[in-house]
Short mmCIF file of C-alpha atoms in Angstrom, two decimals:
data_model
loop_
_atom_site.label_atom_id
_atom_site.label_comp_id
_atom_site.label_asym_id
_atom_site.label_seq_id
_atom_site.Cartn_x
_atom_site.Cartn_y
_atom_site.Cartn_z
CA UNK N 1 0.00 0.00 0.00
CA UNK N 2 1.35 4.02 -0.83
CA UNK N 3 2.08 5.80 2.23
CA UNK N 4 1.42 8.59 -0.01
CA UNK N 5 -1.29 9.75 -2.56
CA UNK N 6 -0.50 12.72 -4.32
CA UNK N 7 -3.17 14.32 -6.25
CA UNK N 8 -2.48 16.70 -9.29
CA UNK N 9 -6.01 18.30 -10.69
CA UNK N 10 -5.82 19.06 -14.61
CA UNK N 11 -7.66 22.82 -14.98
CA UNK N 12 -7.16 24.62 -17.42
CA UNK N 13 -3.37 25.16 -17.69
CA UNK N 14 -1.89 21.87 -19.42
CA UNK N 15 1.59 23.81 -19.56
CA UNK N 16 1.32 24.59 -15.81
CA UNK N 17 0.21 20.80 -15.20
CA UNK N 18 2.33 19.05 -16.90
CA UNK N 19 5.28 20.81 -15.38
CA UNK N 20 4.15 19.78 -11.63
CA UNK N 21 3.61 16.65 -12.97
CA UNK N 22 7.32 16.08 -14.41
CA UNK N 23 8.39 17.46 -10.97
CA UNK N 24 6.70 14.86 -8.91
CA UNK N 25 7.85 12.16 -10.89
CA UNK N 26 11.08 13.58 -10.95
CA UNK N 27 11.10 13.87 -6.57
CA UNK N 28 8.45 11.01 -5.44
CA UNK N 29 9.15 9.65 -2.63
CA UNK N 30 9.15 5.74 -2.93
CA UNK N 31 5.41 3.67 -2.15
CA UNK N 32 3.51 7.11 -3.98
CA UNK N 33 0.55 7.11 -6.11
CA UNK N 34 -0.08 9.91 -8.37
CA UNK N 35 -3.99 11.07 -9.37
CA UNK N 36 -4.82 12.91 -11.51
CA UNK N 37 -8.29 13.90 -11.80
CA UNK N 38 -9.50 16.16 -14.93
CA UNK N 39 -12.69 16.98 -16.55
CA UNK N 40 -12.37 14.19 -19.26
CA UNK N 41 -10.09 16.30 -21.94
CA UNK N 42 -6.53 14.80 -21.50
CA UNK N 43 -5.14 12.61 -23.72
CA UNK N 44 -1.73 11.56 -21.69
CA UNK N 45 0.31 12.51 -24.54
CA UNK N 46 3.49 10.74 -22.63
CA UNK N 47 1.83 7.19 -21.83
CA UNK N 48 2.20 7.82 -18.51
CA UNK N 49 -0.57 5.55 -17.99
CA UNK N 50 1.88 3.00 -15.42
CA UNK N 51 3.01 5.44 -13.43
CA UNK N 52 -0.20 7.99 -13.41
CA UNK N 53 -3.30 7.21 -12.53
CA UNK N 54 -6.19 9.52 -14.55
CA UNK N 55 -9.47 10.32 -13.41
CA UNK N 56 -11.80 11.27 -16.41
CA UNK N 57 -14.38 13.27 -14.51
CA UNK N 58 -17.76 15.56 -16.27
CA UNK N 59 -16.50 18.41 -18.45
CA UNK N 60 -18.59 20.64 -15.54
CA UNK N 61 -16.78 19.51 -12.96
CA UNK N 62 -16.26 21.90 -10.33
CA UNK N 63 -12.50 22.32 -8.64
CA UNK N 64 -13.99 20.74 -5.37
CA UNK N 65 -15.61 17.68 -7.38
CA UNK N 66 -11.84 17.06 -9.08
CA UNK N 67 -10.64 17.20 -5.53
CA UNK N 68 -13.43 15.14 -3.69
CA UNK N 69 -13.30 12.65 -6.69
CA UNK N 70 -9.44 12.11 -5.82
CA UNK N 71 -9.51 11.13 -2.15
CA UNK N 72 -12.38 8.49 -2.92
CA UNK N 73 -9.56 7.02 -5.18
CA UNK N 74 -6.85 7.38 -3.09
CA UNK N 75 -5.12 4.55 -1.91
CA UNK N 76 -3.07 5.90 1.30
CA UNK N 77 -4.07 6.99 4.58
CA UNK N 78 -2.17 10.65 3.71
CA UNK N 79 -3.22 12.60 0.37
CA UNK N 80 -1.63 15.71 -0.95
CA UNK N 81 -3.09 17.92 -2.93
CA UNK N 82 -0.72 19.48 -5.59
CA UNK N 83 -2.07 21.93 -7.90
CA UNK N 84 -0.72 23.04 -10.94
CA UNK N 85 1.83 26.06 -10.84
CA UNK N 86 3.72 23.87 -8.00
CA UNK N 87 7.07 22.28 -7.85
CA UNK N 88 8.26 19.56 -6.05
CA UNK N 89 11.97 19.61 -4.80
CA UNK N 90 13.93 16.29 -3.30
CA UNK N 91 12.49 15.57 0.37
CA UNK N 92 9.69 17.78 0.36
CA UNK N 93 7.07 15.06 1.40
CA UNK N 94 9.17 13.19 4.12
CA UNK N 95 9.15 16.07 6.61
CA UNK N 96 5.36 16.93 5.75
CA UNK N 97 4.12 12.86 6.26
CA UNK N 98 6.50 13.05 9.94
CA UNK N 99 3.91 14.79 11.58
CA UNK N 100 1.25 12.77 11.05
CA UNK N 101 2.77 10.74 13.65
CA UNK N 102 1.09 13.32 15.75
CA UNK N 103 -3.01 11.53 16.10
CA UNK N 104 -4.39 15.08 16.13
CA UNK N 105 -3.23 16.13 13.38
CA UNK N 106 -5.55 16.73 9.92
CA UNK N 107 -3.51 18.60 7.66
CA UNK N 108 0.12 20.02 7.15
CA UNK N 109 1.16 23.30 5.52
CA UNK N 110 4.35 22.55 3.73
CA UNK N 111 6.57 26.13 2.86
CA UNK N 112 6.04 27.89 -0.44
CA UNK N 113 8.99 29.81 -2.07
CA UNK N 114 9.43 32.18 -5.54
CA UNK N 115 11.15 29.43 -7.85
CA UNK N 116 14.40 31.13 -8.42
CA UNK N 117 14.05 33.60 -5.55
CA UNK N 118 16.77 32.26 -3.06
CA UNK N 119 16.21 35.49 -0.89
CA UNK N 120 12.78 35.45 -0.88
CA UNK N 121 10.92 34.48 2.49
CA UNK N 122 8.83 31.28 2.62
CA UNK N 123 4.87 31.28 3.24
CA UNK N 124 3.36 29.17 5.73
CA UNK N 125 0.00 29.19 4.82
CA UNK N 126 -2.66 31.61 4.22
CA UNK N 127 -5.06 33.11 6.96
CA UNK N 128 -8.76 34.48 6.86
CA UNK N 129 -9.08 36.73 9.78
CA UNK N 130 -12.48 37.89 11.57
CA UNK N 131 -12.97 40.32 9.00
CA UNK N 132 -12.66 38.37 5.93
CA UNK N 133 -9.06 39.48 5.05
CA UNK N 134 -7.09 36.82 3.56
CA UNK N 135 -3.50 36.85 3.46
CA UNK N 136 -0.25 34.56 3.09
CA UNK N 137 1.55 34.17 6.81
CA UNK N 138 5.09 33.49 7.87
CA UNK N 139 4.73 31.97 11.15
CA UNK N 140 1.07 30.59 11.95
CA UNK N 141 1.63 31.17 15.84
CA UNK N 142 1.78 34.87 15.59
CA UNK N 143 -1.67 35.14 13.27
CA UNK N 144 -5.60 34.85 14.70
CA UNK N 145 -8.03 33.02 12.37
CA UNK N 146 -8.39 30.44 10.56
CA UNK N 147 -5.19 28.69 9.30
CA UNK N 148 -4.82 26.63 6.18
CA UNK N 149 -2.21 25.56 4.10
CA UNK N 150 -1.78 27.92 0.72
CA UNK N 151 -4.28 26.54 -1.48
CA UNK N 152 -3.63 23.32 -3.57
CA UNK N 153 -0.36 22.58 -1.72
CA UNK N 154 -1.93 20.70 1.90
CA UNK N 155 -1.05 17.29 2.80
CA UNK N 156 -3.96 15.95 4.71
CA UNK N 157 -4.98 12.81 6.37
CA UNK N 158 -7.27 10.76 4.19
CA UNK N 159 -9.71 9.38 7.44
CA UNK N 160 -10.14 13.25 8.66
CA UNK N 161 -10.80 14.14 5.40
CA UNK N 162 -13.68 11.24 4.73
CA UNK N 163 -14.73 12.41 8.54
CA UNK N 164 -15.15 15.96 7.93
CA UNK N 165 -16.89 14.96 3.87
CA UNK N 166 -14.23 16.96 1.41
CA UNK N 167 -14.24 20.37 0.19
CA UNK N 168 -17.02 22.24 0.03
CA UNK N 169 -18.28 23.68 -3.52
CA UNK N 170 -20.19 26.19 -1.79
CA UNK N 171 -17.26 27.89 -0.71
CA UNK N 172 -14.80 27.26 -3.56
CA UNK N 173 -13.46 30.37 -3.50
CA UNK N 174 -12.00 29.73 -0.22
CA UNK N 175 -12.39 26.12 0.10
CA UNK N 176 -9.31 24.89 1.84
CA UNK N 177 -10.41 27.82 4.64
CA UNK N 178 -14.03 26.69 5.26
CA UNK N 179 -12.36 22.78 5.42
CA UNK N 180 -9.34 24.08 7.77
CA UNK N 181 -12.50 25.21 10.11
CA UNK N 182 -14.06 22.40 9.89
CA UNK N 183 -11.33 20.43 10.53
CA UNK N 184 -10.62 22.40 13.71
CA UNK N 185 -14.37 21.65 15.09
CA UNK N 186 -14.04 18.04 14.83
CA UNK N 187 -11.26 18.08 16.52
CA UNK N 188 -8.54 18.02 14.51
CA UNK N 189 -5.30 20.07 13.79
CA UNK N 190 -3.53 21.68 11.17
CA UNK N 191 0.42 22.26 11.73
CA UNK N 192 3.06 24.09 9.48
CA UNK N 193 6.28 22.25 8.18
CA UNK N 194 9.06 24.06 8.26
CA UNK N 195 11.38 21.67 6.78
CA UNK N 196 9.13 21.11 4.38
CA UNK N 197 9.16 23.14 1.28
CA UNK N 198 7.43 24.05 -2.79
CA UNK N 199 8.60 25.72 -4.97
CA UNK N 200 5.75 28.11 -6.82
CA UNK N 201 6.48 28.59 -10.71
CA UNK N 202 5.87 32.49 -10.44
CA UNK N 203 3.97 33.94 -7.34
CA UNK N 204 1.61 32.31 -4.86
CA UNK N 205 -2.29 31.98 -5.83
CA UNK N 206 -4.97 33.04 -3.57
CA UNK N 207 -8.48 33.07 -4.04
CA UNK N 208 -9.80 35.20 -7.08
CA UNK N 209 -11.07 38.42 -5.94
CA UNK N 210 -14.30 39.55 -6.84
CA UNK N 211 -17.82 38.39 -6.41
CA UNK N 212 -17.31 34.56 -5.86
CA UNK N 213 -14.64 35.68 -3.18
CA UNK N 214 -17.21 38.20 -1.20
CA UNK N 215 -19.90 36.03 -1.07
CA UNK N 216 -18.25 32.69 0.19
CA UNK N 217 -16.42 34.89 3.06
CA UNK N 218 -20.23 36.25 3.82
CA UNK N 219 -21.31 32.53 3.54
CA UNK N 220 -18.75 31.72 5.97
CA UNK N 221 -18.82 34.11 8.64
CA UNK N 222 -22.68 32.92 8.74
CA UNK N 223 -21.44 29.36 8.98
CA UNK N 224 -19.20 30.24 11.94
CA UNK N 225 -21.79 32.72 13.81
CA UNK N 226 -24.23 29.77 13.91
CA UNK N 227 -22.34 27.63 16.03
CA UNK N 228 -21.50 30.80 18.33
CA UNK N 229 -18.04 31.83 16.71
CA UNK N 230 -17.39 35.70 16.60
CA UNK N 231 -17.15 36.17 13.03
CA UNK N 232 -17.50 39.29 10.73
CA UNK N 233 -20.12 41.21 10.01
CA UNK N 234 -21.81 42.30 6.65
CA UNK N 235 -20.68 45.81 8.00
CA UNK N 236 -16.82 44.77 8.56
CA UNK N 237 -16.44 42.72 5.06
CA UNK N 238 -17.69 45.40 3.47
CA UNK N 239 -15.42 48.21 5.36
CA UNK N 240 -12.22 46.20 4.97
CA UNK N 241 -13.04 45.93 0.85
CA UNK N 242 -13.55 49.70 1.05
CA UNK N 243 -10.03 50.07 2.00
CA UNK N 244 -8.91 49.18 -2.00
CA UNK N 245 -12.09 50.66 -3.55
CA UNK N 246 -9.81 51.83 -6.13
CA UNK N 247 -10.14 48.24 -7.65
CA UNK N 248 -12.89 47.20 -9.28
CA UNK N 249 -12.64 44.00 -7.89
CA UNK N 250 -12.92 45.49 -4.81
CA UNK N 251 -16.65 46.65 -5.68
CA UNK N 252 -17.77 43.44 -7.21
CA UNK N 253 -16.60 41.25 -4.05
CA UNK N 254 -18.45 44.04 -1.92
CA UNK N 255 -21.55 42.97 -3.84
CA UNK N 256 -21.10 39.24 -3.24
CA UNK N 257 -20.76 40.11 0.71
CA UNK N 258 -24.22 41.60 0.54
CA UNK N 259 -25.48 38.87 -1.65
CA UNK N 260 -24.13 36.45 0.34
CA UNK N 261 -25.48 37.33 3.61
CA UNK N 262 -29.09 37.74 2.03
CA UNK N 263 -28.64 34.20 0.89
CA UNK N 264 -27.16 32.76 3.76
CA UNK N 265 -30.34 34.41 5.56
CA UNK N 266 -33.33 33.17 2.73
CA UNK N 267 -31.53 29.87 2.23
CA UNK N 268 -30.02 28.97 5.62
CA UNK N 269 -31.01 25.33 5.05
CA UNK N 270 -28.74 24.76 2.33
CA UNK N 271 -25.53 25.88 4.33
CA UNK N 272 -25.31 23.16 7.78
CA UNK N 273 -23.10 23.81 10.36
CA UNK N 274 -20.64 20.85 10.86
CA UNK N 275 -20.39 18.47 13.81
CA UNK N 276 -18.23 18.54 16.68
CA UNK N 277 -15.82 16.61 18.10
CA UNK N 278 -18.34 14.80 19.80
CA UNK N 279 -20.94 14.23 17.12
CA UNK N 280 -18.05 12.57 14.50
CA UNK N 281 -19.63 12.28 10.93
CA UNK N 282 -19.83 9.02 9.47
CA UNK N 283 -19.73 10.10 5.82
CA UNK N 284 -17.47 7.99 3.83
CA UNK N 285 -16.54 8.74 -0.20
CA UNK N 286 -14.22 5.17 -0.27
CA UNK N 287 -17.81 3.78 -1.64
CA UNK N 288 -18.38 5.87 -4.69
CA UNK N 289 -17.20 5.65 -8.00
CA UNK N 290 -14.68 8.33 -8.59
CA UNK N 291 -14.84 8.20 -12.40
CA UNK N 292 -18.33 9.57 -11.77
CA UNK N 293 -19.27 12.88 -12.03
CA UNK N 294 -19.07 14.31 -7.68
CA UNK N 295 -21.05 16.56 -7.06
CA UNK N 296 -20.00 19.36 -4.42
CA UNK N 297 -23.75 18.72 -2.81
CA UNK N 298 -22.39 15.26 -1.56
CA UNK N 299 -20.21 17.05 1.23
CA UNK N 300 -22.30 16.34 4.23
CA UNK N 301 -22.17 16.91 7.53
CA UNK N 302 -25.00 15.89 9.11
CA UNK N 303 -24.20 11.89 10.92
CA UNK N 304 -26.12 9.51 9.13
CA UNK N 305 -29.56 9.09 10.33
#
C-alpha cells in the first residue's frame, strides 16, 4: 500500500500541469501514487498511464468535485493535494508525512517559495481573519483566524478528510479555509512544516477576488456565527473591501458580501453547520465511484440518520 497519494487536478493550464507533474515524478518519494483527476479532456500525450493514474471526470466539474473525486480514489491513509503552478523539490514530502505521527493532526502546511528567488521568504499558509481578510503568513503562531495551508499545496490525512466529507463547492473560493474550520471543530489540527518546502512557478495563488470571493467569506462568517463563533459582520467585510475601492474587484466582491449574507439568511437550510468533536460524521466517499461525475452537494455533515 502508498504511504502517499499525491493528487495533481488538470484545470485549465496543461503547460502549468504538466510541469508539476514532471516534478513529482522527478522527486516522489518511494510507495507514492499519483492522481490525476480532470474533466475528461486529457489525452496523456506521454503514456504515462503505469506510473499515473487519470481520473476522467464531467467536463462541468467543479475544482472541489476534481478534488473530492481524488480522495475516494486514493489509496493511502495521507493525500496531498498538488495543484498546478507547483514544484516539487527532493524531500519535500518526508518532513510533511512526519507529523502525522502526531493523532491530532488533519492537515500540514508545507513552505512555499518564488522558484528562483533564493532570498525570498517562505509562506506558511494563508489566513482568513475575523474580517474576511485573507493573506499569506510566515509563522502561523503569531496570526488569529483560521489557518490553512496555501491553497492546492496541503497534505492531509485521508480518514479526517472522509470524517469531515471533502471540500465544500459552496465555498470554492475559499475552500481549503471553510475545510481548515471544519477540521478544527471536529477536533482536529492543522500544523506548518518548516522543513518542508514548494517551490511556486511564479507567485503564490490566492483566491480570485471579486464576487465569488465576497460572497463565500459572507457565507462563511454565517457558517461560523451559527455555532457561536465571533465572526465578521456584513458591515466589517464590506469596510475592509472599502479600503482598495480603487479596484474594481474590490466593488464586485463588496456585492457578493451583501449577496451572500441575504442568501445565507433566505436559504439557511442549504448551508449546515458541521459536527463537533463529539458528534463525529460518518460520511465515507471510499464507496463511490470516482470516475463519476461528484457533485460538491455530496459534502455532508449531518451523521447519518
Amino acid at each position: 500500500m502508498p504511504r502517499l497519494s499525491i493528487v495533481i487536478p488538470l484545470l485549465d493550464d496543461s503547460a502549468r500541469f504538466e510541469e508539476t507533474l514532471a516534478s513529482v515524478l522527478r522527486e516522489r518519494p518511494r510507495h507514492t501514487q499519483i492522481l490525476v483527476p480532470h474533466r475528461g479532456d486529457y489525452e496523456d500525450p506521454y503514456g504515462l498511464a503505469e506510473e499515473v493514474e487519470f481520473l476522467p471526470l464531467a467536463s462541468d466539474c467543479s475544482i472541489a468535485s476534481l478534488w473530492n473525486a481524488a480522495v475516494q480514489a486514493a489509496a493511502a491513509p495521507t493525500v496531498q493535494m498538488l495543484a498546478p503552478g507547483f514544484l516539487a523539490v527532493a524531500g519535500w514530502a518526508d518532513s510533511a508525512l512526519s507529523y502525522f505521527a502526531q493523532a491530532d493532526v488533519a492537515a500540514v502546511a508545507p513552505q512555499v517559495t518564488e522558484a528562483g528567488n533564493r532570498g525570498g521568504e517562505a509562506v506558511c499558509g494563508v489566513v482568513l481573519d475575523n474580517r474576511g481578510r485573507r493573506r499569506t503568513c510566515i509563522d502561523p503562531q503569531l496570526e488569529n483566524g483560521t489557518y490553512a495551508p496555501v491553497f492546492g499545496t496541503g497534505f492531509y490525512r485521508t480518514e479526517a478528510l472522509l470524517e469531515c466529507g471533502g471540500f465544500d463547492e459552496k465555498f470554492e473560493p475559499i475552500a481549503e479555509m471553510d475545510l481548515a474550520w471544519r477540521l478544527r471543530r471536529a477536533g482536529w489540527h492543522t500544523v506548518a512544516a518548516l522543513h518542508a518546502s514548494l517551490q511556486v512557478m511564479d507567485r503564490i495563488p490566492l483566491s480570485p477576488e471579486g464576487f465569488a470571493l465576497g460572497r463565500s467569506v459572507a457565507r462563511f462568517g454565517h457558517r461560523r456565527s451559527r455555532v457561536g463563533e465571533n465572526s465578521a459582520g456584513i458591515g466589517s467585510l464590506v469596510t475592509a473591501q472599502l479600503g482598495i475601492a480603487w479596484r474594481p474587484a474590490a466593488w464586485a466582491c463588496i456585492a457578493g458580501v451583501v449577496y451572500g449574507n441575504c442568501e445565507s439568511i433566505w436559504r439557511r437550510a442549504e448551508f449546515p453547520t458541521p459536527l463537533s468533536a463529539e458528534e463525529p460524521a460518518t460520511l465515507s466517499l471510499a464507496g463511490r465511484d470516482p470516475r463519476s461525475q461528484i457533485s460538491g452537494e455530496a459534502v455532508r455533515y449531518r451523521k447519518a440518520g
